[in-house]
Tab-separated table of C-alpha atoms and ligand atoms in Angstrom:
chain	number	residue	atom	x	y	z
A	198	MET	CA	-35.424	27.853	7.971
A	199	SER	CA	-33.511	27.125	11.386
A	200	SER	CA	-31.353	23.924	11.837
A	201	THR	CA	-32.452	21.124	14.493
A	202	THR	CA	-28.785	21.115	15.546
A	203	GLY	CA	-28.345	24.962	16.261
A	204	ALA	CA	-24.783	25.919	15.310
A	205	LEU	CA	-23.532	22.380	14.728
A	206	TRP	CA	-23.403	21.539	11.311
A	207	MET	CA	-23.333	17.707	11.311
A	208	PRO	CA	-21.686	15.310	8.774
A	209	PHE	CA	-23.947	13.163	6.774
A	210	THR	CA	-26.928	14.512	8.603
A	211	SER	CA	-30.089	16.467	7.570
A	212	ALA	CA	-29.951	19.988	9.254
A	213	GLY	CA	-33.656	20.250	8.601
A	214	GLY	CA	-34.774	16.890	9.555
A	215	SER	CA	-35.858	15.585	12.877
A	216	ARG	CA	-33.554	16.201	15.978
A	217	PRO	CA	-30.535	13.579	15.846
A	218	PRO	CA	-29.934	11.624	19.025
A	219	VAL	CA	-27.121	12.816	21.408
A	220	VAL	CA	-24.808	10.347	22.817
A	221	VAL	CA	-23.749	11.509	26.211
A	222	ALA	CA	-21.581	8.662	27.550
A	223	GLY	CA	-20.190	5.444	26.871
A	224	ASP	CA	-19.151	2.305	29.002
A	225	GLY	CA	-17.831	-0.821	27.573
A	226	ASN	CA	-20.203	-2.208	25.006
A	227	TYR	CA	-22.910	0.320	25.856
A	228	VAL	CA	-23.695	4.071	25.005
A	229	MET	CA	-26.071	6.385	27.084
A	230	THR	CA	-28.106	8.883	25.257
A	231	ASP	CA	-29.527	12.329	26.496
A	232	ASP	CA	-33.106	10.984	27.017
A	233	GLY	CA	-31.726	8.262	29.576
A	234	SER	CA	-31.265	5.237	27.254
A	235	ARG	CA	-28.566	2.720	27.675
A	236	LEU	CA	-27.934	1.014	24.185
A	237	LEU	CA	-25.914	-2.012	23.422
A	238	ASP	CA	-23.423	-0.733	20.529
A	239	ALA	CA	-23.222	-2.933	17.800
A	240	THR	CA	-21.789	-0.219	15.706
A	241	ALA	CA	-18.584	0.574	17.549
A	242	GLY	CA	-19.313	4.176	18.034
A	243	GLY	CA	-21.500	4.335	14.805
A	244	VAL	CA	-18.770	3.762	12.214
A	245	ALA	CA	-16.951	0.458	13.358
A	246	CYS	CA	-14.186	2.544	14.911
A	247	VAL	CA	-14.362	2.093	18.749
A	248	ILE	CA	-12.699	-1.346	18.393
A	249	LEU	CA	-12.108	-1.595	22.134
A	250	GLY	CA	-15.405	-0.624	23.529
A	251	HIS	CA	-16.091	2.725	25.419
A	252	GLY	CA	-14.735	4.363	28.439
A	253	ARG	CA	-11.102	2.657	28.617
A	254	ALA	CA	-9.832	5.025	31.453
A	255	GLU	CA	-6.426	3.527	30.811
A	256	ILE	CA	-6.157	5.223	27.234
A	257	ALA	CA	-7.612	8.426	28.674
A	258	ASP	CA	-5.129	8.498	31.646
A	259	ALA	CA	-2.012	7.619	29.146
A	260	VAL	CA	-3.495	10.558	26.758
A	261	ALA	CA	-3.586	13.022	29.619
A	262	GLU	CA	-0.077	12.091	31.084
A	263	GLN	CA	1.278	12.458	27.526
A	264	LEU	CA	-0.411	16.036	27.267
A	265	ARG	CA	1.181	17.128	30.480
A	266	THR	CA	4.600	15.964	29.350
A	267	LEU	CA	4.743	17.219	25.659
A	268	GLU	CA	1.510	18.168	23.906
A	269	TYR	CA	3.129	18.726	20.299
A	270	GLN	CA	6.092	18.823	18.294
A	271	CYS	CA	5.905	16.973	14.857
A	272	LEU	CA	6.686	18.782	11.753
A	273	PHE	CA	9.578	19.654	9.531
A	274	GLY	CA	12.527	17.449	10.732
A	275	TYR	CA	11.353	17.112	14.362
A	276	SER	CA	9.732	14.051	15.938
A	277	HIS	CA	9.108	12.639	19.478
A	278	PRO	CA	9.564	9.190	20.830
A	279	ARG	CA	5.709	8.001	20.942
A	280	ALA	CA	5.684	8.839	17.093
A	281	ARG	CA	8.761	6.518	16.594
A	282	GLU	CA	7.455	3.824	18.787
A	283	LEU	CA	4.078	3.872	17.426
A	284	ALA	CA	5.277	3.493	13.670
A	285	GLU	CA	7.770	0.563	14.886
A	286	ALA	CA	4.762	-1.184	16.666
A	287	VAL	CA	2.398	-0.677	13.629
A	288	ALA	CA	5.132	-1.886	11.344
A	289	ASP	CA	5.927	-4.899	13.348
A	290	ARG	CA	2.317	-6.102	12.880
A	291	THR	CA	1.552	-5.166	9.299
A	292	PRO	CA	1.885	-7.920	6.542
A	293	GLY	CA	5.019	-8.412	4.661
A	294	ASP	CA	7.635	-5.617	4.440
A	295	LEU	CA	4.957	-2.662	4.964
A	296	ASN	CA	7.516	-1.026	7.295
A	297	HIS	CA	7.048	3.033	6.616
A	298	VAL	CA	4.173	4.680	8.550
A	299	PHE	CA	3.230	8.025	7.550
A	300	PHE	CA	0.781	9.344	10.037
A	301	THR	CA	-2.389	11.332	9.307
A	302	ASN	CA	-5.567	12.551	11.059
A	303	SER	CA	-8.170	10.629	9.530
A	304	GLY	CA	-8.672	7.814	6.904
A	305	SER	CA	-9.673	10.368	4.333
A	306	GLU	CA	-6.181	11.971	4.839
A	307	ALA	CA	-4.555	8.532	4.786
A	308	VAL	CA	-6.198	7.857	1.198
A	309	GLU	CA	-5.068	11.409	-0.150
A	310	THR	CA	-1.486	10.558	1.417
A	311	ALA	CA	-1.403	7.044	-0.268
A	312	MET	CA	-2.458	8.471	-3.883
A	313	LYS	CA	0.348	11.140	-3.337
A	314	ILE	CA	2.879	8.422	-2.507
A	315	ALA	CA	1.710	6.200	-5.252
A	316	ARG	CA	2.072	9.077	-8.008
A	317	GLY	CA	5.242	10.650	-6.263
A	318	TYR	CA	6.859	6.880	-6.362
A	319	TRP	CA	6.392	6.650	-9.949
A	320	ARG	CA	7.813	10.235	-10.627
A	321	ARG	CA	10.984	9.505	-8.791
A	322	VAL	CA	11.674	6.375	-10.446
A	323	GLY	CA	11.283	7.833	-13.638
A	324	GLN	CA	7.857	6.737	-14.894
A	325	GLY	CA	6.004	9.855	-14.341
A	326	SER	CA	3.236	9.044	-16.946
A	327	LYS	CA	1.872	6.655	-14.184
A	328	THR	CA	-0.709	8.966	-12.638
A	329	GLY	CA	-4.116	7.108	-12.922
A	330	PHE	CA	-6.027	5.113	-10.392
A	331	VAL	CA	-8.489	2.213	-10.918
A	332	SER	CA	-10.844	1.252	-8.099
A	333	LEU	CA	-14.074	-0.431	-7.655
A	334	HIS	CA	-17.753	0.301	-7.858
A	335	ARG	CA	-19.365	0.543	-4.269
A	336	GLY	CA	-15.831	1.476	-2.839
A	337	TYR	CA	-15.491	3.910	-0.114
A	338	HIS	CA	-12.162	5.773	0.274
A	339	GLY	CA	-13.256	9.058	2.412
A	340	MET	CA	-14.617	12.253	1.623
A	341	ASN	CA	-11.687	14.257	0.265
A	342	PHE	CA	-11.197	15.042	-3.516
A	343	GLY	CA	-8.887	12.131	-4.045
A	344	GLY	CA	-11.229	9.749	-1.888
A	345	ILE	CA	-14.307	10.666	-3.693
A	346	SER	CA	-12.505	10.461	-7.193
A	347	VAL	CA	-11.513	6.878	-6.554
A	348	GLY	CA	-14.662	6.167	-4.538
A	349	GLY	CA	-17.280	4.018	-6.121
A	350	LEU	CA	-20.438	5.333	-4.272
A	351	THR	CA	-21.275	7.843	-6.824
A	352	GLU	CA	-23.726	9.856	-4.464
A	353	ASN	CA	-20.666	10.957	-2.449
A	354	ARG	CA	-19.402	12.619	-5.733
A	355	ALA	CA	-22.394	14.239	-7.015
A	356	GLY	CA	-22.367	17.977	-6.863
A	357	PHE	CA	-18.500	18.298	-6.328
A	358	GLY	CA	-16.949	18.186	-9.805
A	359	PRO	CA	-14.787	18.366	-11.538
A	360	LEU	CA	-12.854	15.479	-9.670
A	361	LEU	CA	-9.278	14.453	-9.923
A	362	GLU	CA	-8.486	13.286	-13.458
A	363	GLY	CA	-7.303	9.658	-14.418
A	364	CYS	CA	-9.755	7.658	-12.057
A	365	SER	CA	-11.873	5.054	-13.146
A	366	GLN	CA	-13.997	2.476	-11.480
A	367	VAL	CA	-14.990	-1.288	-12.504
A	368	PRO	CA	-17.421	-3.704	-11.015
A	369	ALA	CA	-16.413	-5.042	-7.713
A	370	HIS	CA	-14.855	-8.379	-7.488
A	371	ASP	CA	-14.751	-9.049	-11.233
A	372	ILE	CA	-11.314	-9.827	-12.115
A	373	ASP	CA	-12.019	-9.927	-15.784
A	374	ALA	CA	-13.516	-6.367	-15.609
A	375	LEU	CA	-10.141	-4.945	-13.825
A	376	GLU	CA	-7.891	-6.791	-16.386
A	377	GLN	CA	-9.772	-5.207	-19.245
A	378	GLU	CA	-9.798	-1.570	-17.652
A	379	LEU	CA	-5.972	-1.908	-17.368
A	380	ALA	CA	-5.354	-3.131	-20.717
A	381	TYR	CA	-7.968	-0.504	-22.115
A	382	ARG	CA	-6.446	2.358	-20.200
A	383	ASP	CA	-2.611	1.165	-20.472
A	384	PRO	CA	-0.679	0.434	-17.326
A	385	SER	CA	2.030	2.900	-18.567
A	386	THR	CA	-0.677	5.573	-17.322
A	387	ILE	CA	-1.686	4.016	-14.073
A	388	ALA	CA	-0.214	4.569	-10.818
A	389	ALA	CA	-2.158	1.999	-8.509
A	390	VAL	CA	-5.338	-0.019	-8.112
A	391	ILE	CA	-7.034	0.737	-4.741
A	392	MET	CA	-9.701	-1.198	-2.949
A	393	GLU	CA	-10.983	-2.425	0.459
A	394	PRO	CA	-10.308	-5.924	1.571
A	395	VAL	CA	-13.940	-6.213	2.458
A	396	GLN	CA	-16.084	-3.269	1.115
A	397	ALA	CA	-17.378	-1.718	4.280
A	398	ALA	CA	-19.422	1.462	3.879
A	399	GLY	CA	-20.784	0.375	0.367
A	400	GLY	CA	-22.790	-2.573	2.143
A	401	VAL	CA	-20.114	-5.072	3.563
A	402	TYR	CA	-19.272	-7.111	0.500
A	403	PRO	CA	-16.469	-9.513	1.286
A	404	PRO	CA	-14.446	-10.687	-2.098
A	405	PRO	CA	-14.720	-13.992	-3.526
A	406	GLU	CA	-11.842	-16.265	-2.069
A	407	GLY	CA	-8.710	-15.906	-4.337
A	408	TYR	CA	-9.793	-12.568	-5.659
A	409	LEU	CA	-7.408	-10.542	-3.974
A	410	SER	CA	-4.436	-12.738	-4.762
A	411	LYS	CA	-5.534	-12.430	-8.444
A	412	VAL	CA	-5.575	-8.750	-8.150
A	413	ARG	CA	-1.916	-8.633	-6.439
A	414	ALA	CA	-0.560	-10.886	-9.193
A	415	MET	CA	-2.314	-8.678	-11.933
A	416	CYS	CA	-0.848	-5.327	-10.275
A	417	ASP	CA	2.684	-7.100	-10.602
A	418	ARG	CA	2.180	-8.292	-14.059
A	419	ASN	CA	1.406	-4.707	-15.291
A	420	ASP	CA	3.733	-2.968	-12.863
A	421	VAL	CA	0.921	-1.294	-11.148
A	422	LEU	CA	0.730	-0.465	-7.469
A	423	LEU	CA	-1.762	-2.040	-5.181
A	424	VAL	CA	-3.337	0.104	-2.509
A	425	LEU	CA	-5.489	-1.745	0.185
A	426	ASP	CA	-7.634	0.523	2.110
A	427	GLU	CA	-7.728	-1.054	5.556
A	428	VAL	CA	-9.498	1.839	7.464
A	429	VAL	CA	-12.252	-0.552	8.517
A	430	CYS	CA	-10.644	-3.942	8.161
A	431	GLY	CA	-7.303	-2.866	9.801
A	432	PHE	CA	-6.591	-3.882	13.448
A	433	GLY	CA	-8.543	-7.031	13.898
A	434	ARG	CA	-11.981	-6.476	12.396
A	435	LEU	CA	-11.561	-9.518	10.167
A	436	GLY	CA	-10.200	-11.819	13.028
A	437	HIS	CA	-6.607	-10.791	11.810
A	438	TRP	CA	-4.431	-8.224	12.226
A	439	PHE	CA	-5.193	-6.683	8.678
A	440	GLY	CA	-7.224	-7.753	5.753
A	441	GLY	CA	-3.899	-8.482	4.016
A	442	HIS	CA	-3.308	-11.442	6.493
A	443	ARG	CA	-6.821	-12.671	6.173
A	444	TYR	CA	-6.550	-12.907	2.408
A	445	GLY	CA	-2.961	-13.511	2.008
A	446	VAL	CA	-1.711	-10.445	0.074
A	447	VAL	CA	0.615	-7.842	0.696
A	448	PRO	CA	-0.223	-4.401	-0.760
A	449	ASP	CA	2.307	-1.874	-1.732
A	450	ILE	CA	0.532	0.809	0.243
A	451	MET	CA	-1.923	0.234	3.191
A	452	THR	CA	-4.339	2.988	4.813
A	453	VAL	CA	-5.579	2.727	8.053
A	454	ALA	CA	-7.370	4.800	10.795
A	455	LYS	CA	-10.441	3.841	13.108
A	456	GLY	CA	-9.139	1.069	14.963
A	457	LEU	CA	-5.301	2.362	15.080
A	458	THR	CA	-6.461	4.405	17.956
A	459	SER	CA	-9.992	2.925	18.753
A	460	ALA	CA	-11.326	6.377	17.921
A	461	TYR	CA	-10.085	7.679	21.389
A	462	VAL	CA	-8.194	10.459	19.473
A	463	PRO	CA	-8.381	10.883	15.581
A	464	MET	CA	-5.553	9.306	13.575
A	465	GLY	CA	-4.918	7.571	10.294
A	466	ALA	CA	-1.737	6.375	8.402
A	467	ALA	CA	-0.539	5.346	5.144
A	468	ILE	CA	1.976	2.708	5.261
A	469	ALA	CA	4.414	1.993	2.644
A	470	SER	CA	6.624	-1.124	1.786
A	471	SER	CA	10.356	-1.028	1.639
A	472	ARG	CA	10.413	-0.691	-2.010
A	473	ILE	CA	8.113	2.191	-2.241
A	474	HIS	CA	9.938	3.967	0.726
A	475	GLU	CA	13.512	3.358	-0.868
A	476	GLY	CA	12.065	4.941	-4.157
A	477	PHE	CA	12.047	8.118	-2.105
A	478	VAL	CA	15.080	8.084	-0.029
A	479	ASP	CA	17.494	10.942	-0.904
A	480	PRO	CA	20.982	10.744	0.583
A	481	GLU	CA	21.476	14.306	-0.310
A	482	GLY	CA	18.861	15.257	2.241
A	483	SER	CA	16.330	17.011	0.382
A	484	ILE	CA	12.504	16.568	1.129
A	485	GLU	CA	11.400	13.550	-0.984
A	486	LEU	CA	7.764	13.682	-0.167
A	487	MET	CA	6.516	17.315	0.073
A	488	HIS	CA	3.523	16.376	2.035
A	489	GLY	CA	2.163	16.308	5.672
A	490	TYR	CA	-0.186	17.777	8.191
A	491	THR	CA	0.453	20.048	11.108
A	492	TYR	CA	-0.800	17.059	13.363
A	493	SER	CA	0.952	14.272	11.752
A	494	GLY	CA	1.921	11.831	14.483
A	495	HIS	CA	0.478	14.054	17.245
A	496	PRO	CA	1.652	12.718	20.565
A	497	ALA	CA	-1.898	12.237	22.107
A	498	ALA	CA	-2.901	10.153	19.127
A	499	CYS	CA	0.303	8.244	19.225
A	500	VAL	CA	0.031	7.277	22.954
A	501	ALA	CA	-3.599	6.228	22.202
A	502	GLY	CA	-2.480	4.003	19.255
A	503	LEU	CA	0.289	2.413	21.494
A	504	LYS	CA	-2.285	1.700	24.443
A	505	VAL	CA	-4.632	0.118	21.681
A	506	ILE	CA	-1.819	-2.170	20.449
A	507	GLU	CA	-0.941	-2.979	24.118
A	508	ILE	CA	-4.480	-3.873	24.829
A	509	LEU	CA	-5.422	-5.727	21.806
A	510	GLU	CA	-2.313	-8.109	22.648
A	511	ARG	CA	-2.932	-8.144	26.428
A	512	GLU	CA	-6.760	-9.100	26.124
A	513	SER	CA	-6.162	-11.269	22.824
A	514	LEU	CA	-8.828	-9.213	21.212
A	515	VAL	CA	-7.749	-9.900	17.507
A	516	ASP	CA	-8.354	-13.750	18.366
A	517	HIS	CA	-11.529	-12.704	20.135
A	518	SER	CA	-12.553	-11.075	17.188
A	519	LEU	CA	-11.977	-14.142	15.151
A	520	GLN	CA	-14.036	-16.234	17.451
A	521	THR	CA	-16.718	-13.856	18.145
A	522	GLY	CA	-16.854	-12.891	14.343
A	523	ARG	CA	-17.444	-16.709	13.672
A	524	HIS	CA	-20.425	-16.585	15.960
A	525	LEU	CA	-21.674	-13.610	14.560
A	526	GLN	CA	-21.691	-14.649	10.996
A	527	GLU	CA	-23.340	-17.933	11.957
A	528	ARG	CA	-26.060	-16.251	13.766
A	529	ILE	CA	-26.840	-13.302	11.466
A	530	HIS	CA	-27.182	-15.607	8.686
A	531	SER	CA	-30.321	-16.972	10.202
A	532	LEU	CA	-31.993	-13.862	9.287
A	533	ASP	CA	-31.668	-14.734	5.526
A	534	SER	CA	-35.044	-16.878	5.720
A	535	LEU	CA	-37.071	-13.724	6.704
A	536	PRO	CA	-39.194	-12.541	4.020
A	537	VAL	CA	-38.113	-8.733	4.640
A	538	VAL	CA	-34.447	-9.811	4.223
A	539	ALA	CA	-33.044	-9.531	0.828
A	540	GLU	CA	-29.559	-10.707	1.678
A	541	VAL	CA	-27.026	-11.228	4.741
A	542	ARG	CA	-23.471	-10.606	4.170
A	543	GLY	CA	-20.390	-10.358	6.371
A	544	GLU	CA	-16.852	-11.556	7.154
A	545	GLY	CA	-15.551	-11.425	10.790
A	546	MET	CA	-17.059	-8.629	13.118
A	547	LEU	CA	-18.555	-6.851	10.096
A	548	ALA	CA	-22.207	-7.773	8.779
A	549	ALA	CA	-24.988	-6.371	6.634
A	550	VAL	CA	-28.551	-7.348	6.517
A	551	GLU	CA	-29.860	-5.794	3.376
A	552	LEU	CA	-33.682	-5.494	3.206
A	553	ALA	CA	-35.978	-6.106	0.493
A	554	ALA	CA	-38.287	-3.252	-0.702
A	555	GLU	CA	-38.614	-1.082	-3.860
A	556	SER	CA	-37.214	1.999	-1.940
A	557	PRO	CA	-35.637	0.315	0.953
A	558	GLU	CA	-34.356	3.519	3.002
A	559	PRO	CA	-37.512	4.120	5.082
A	560	LEU	CA	-37.997	0.623	5.835
A	561	VAL	CA	-34.428	0.637	7.170
A	562	ALA	CA	-34.684	3.540	9.091
A	563	GLU	CA	-37.979	2.147	10.875
A	564	ALA	CA	-36.123	-1.194	11.415
A	565	GLN	CA	-32.986	0.551	12.876
A	566	ARG	CA	-35.669	2.828	15.240
A	567	ARG	CA	-37.437	-0.249	16.445
A	568	ILE	CA	-34.180	-2.116	17.201
A	569	GLN	CA	-32.821	0.818	19.120
A	570	ALA	CA	-36.222	1.071	21.004
A	571	ALA	CA	-35.561	-2.609	22.091
A	572	GLY	CA	-32.024	-1.336	23.339
A	573	VAL	CA	-29.579	-2.105	20.500
A	574	LEU	CA	-27.743	0.180	18.395
A	575	VAL	CA	-27.479	-0.952	14.755
A	576	ARG	CA	-26.710	1.248	11.863
A	577	ALA	CA	-29.121	2.396	9.236
A	578	GLN	CA	-27.388	2.886	5.864
A	579	ALA	CA	-29.233	3.054	2.589
A	580	ASP	CA	-30.700	-0.399	1.940
A	581	HIS	CA	-29.136	-2.383	4.979
A	582	LEU	CA	-28.467	-2.444	8.657
A	583	GLY	CA	-24.792	-2.330	9.369
A	584	ILE	CA	-23.610	-4.334	12.550
A	585	TYR	CA	-19.876	-3.874	13.372
A	586	PRO	CA	-19.405	-4.291	17.185
A	587	PRO	CA	-16.491	-3.651	19.348
A	588	PHE	CA	-14.259	-6.867	19.575
A	589	THR	CA	-15.227	-6.803	23.266
A	590	PHE	CA	-18.753	-7.949	22.618
A	591	THR	CA	-19.524	-11.501	24.080
A	592	ALA	CA	-21.204	-14.191	22.136
A	593	THR	CA	-24.384	-13.356	24.423
A	594	GLU	CA	-24.206	-9.934	23.211
A	595	VAL	CA	-24.160	-11.045	19.926
A	596	ASP	CA	-27.087	-13.214	20.313
A	597	GLN	CA	-29.062	-10.081	21.891
A	598	VAL	CA	-28.335	-8.091	18.642
A	599	VAL	CA	-29.380	-10.987	16.398
A	600	ASP	CA	-32.319	-11.892	18.515
A	601	THR	CA	-33.535	-8.197	18.733
A	602	ALA	CA	-33.027	-7.478	14.966
A	603	GLY	CA	-34.679	-10.686	14.041
A	604	ALA	CA	-37.639	-10.013	16.153
A	605	VAL	CA	-38.010	-6.535	14.605
A	606	LEU	CA	-37.609	-7.812	11.145
A	607	GLY	CA	-40.061	-10.512	11.712
A	608	GLU	CA	-42.532	-8.046	12.658
A	609	LEU	CA	-41.771	-6.061	9.579
A	610	SER	CA	-42.005	-9.012	7.047
B	137	PLP	C1	-12.418	2.146	3.722
B	137	PLP	C2	-12.412	3.771	4.253
B	137	PLP	N1	-11.474	4.440	3.756
B	137	PLP	C3	-11.630	5.733	4.236
B	137	PLP	C4	-12.617	6.066	5.164
B	137	PLP	C5	-12.403	7.747	5.662
B	137	PLP	O1	-11.927	7.539	6.774
B	137	PLP	P1	-12.474	8.993	7.547
B	137	PLP	O2	-13.974	9.153	7.811
B	137	PLP	O3	-11.648	8.769	9.148
B	137	PLP	O4	-11.891	10.186	7.054
B	137	PLP	C6	-13.331	5.371	5.684
B	137	PLP	C7	-14.412	5.859	6.677
B	137	PLP	O5	-15.342	5.089	6.881
B	137	PLP	C8	-13.506	3.970	5.193
B	137	PLP	O6	-14.320	3.134	5.604
């Protein structure tokens, strides 16, 4: 059977299904498809990553200039000025003493790196039995083997086992369940607890107030590291630079990607606290963390990241995300009263509208199609519509998204 996408084998897409839409250009908060549609992009590039909106020539120009100056030189002892500058700029904005930035190419690699740092740390400080991980049901931590082993979306694991040993999940946001799991598994076997500040891909589930602080305290009591996966929440999505700021916790290791470069160039990072980093430093000069990727800290990505931070601050976009996020939450919750809506959830510039049906996927797909036909791009995902606009969205654009979704969901009710 031939594929509807030719030679292109697309991620998370049926090769035998209907021809997927092709996006050919982006401009501010809009994208253009090859059938001539111009769509208000309430998904920030589909997966909450183009936080500054599309078509920023200033980022493209900076990347082009960097490529003309130095296209690559990263690994095995060599660095370049932009990598150092971006690491400093990121470290200056992270909560607490998360001061040591290890660059990767994606969120999935950031998670693998964080897991290796966690295991490596305990080995270096003489507690090599601490190799396990505890994470949450519904959590998403990327698609590499470490990430699917700690991920709580079982469909992402099915068919790929055996997975990494020593990983277990507990019900999300249930502090007693986490405590019991740590006791049951014995903290002397656990390297880290890993979770997202707000569970994003799993359906946008914000934690109850106080939950993350309790997790932090529990990790401290049990001498277990806390890894916060901020691939979606980081760089302003919750109206604060990081989810750690929003919820008042400082993890031992944090992972980022997406907003780090606003997806103009692929990049992620695992960011470790001073305590974790000091556990590795070897004055004798041997390589302490035998880990890295050819393109860790690629100059083009570093320049994009520096531009993103400059623009976020020049245009006060983290604060704008806070204000617009409040408006989004206020407006989107008005959809709660529609019969077809099971639940509306959200925090900041991140929202999900879960639909009520015995098997919701076809209904969600139909709602997405009709909303798109009315000029607005939202994401259809399992049982919900995902809404995560660029931070450059205006209140009027938020209204357009909610009004369009409301009209369609009203028709489907
Ligand atoms: C919380 C979280 N972690 C990790 C990842 C994986 O990032 P990537 O797709 O860049 O590998 C994602 C992607 O959506 C994510 O949401």
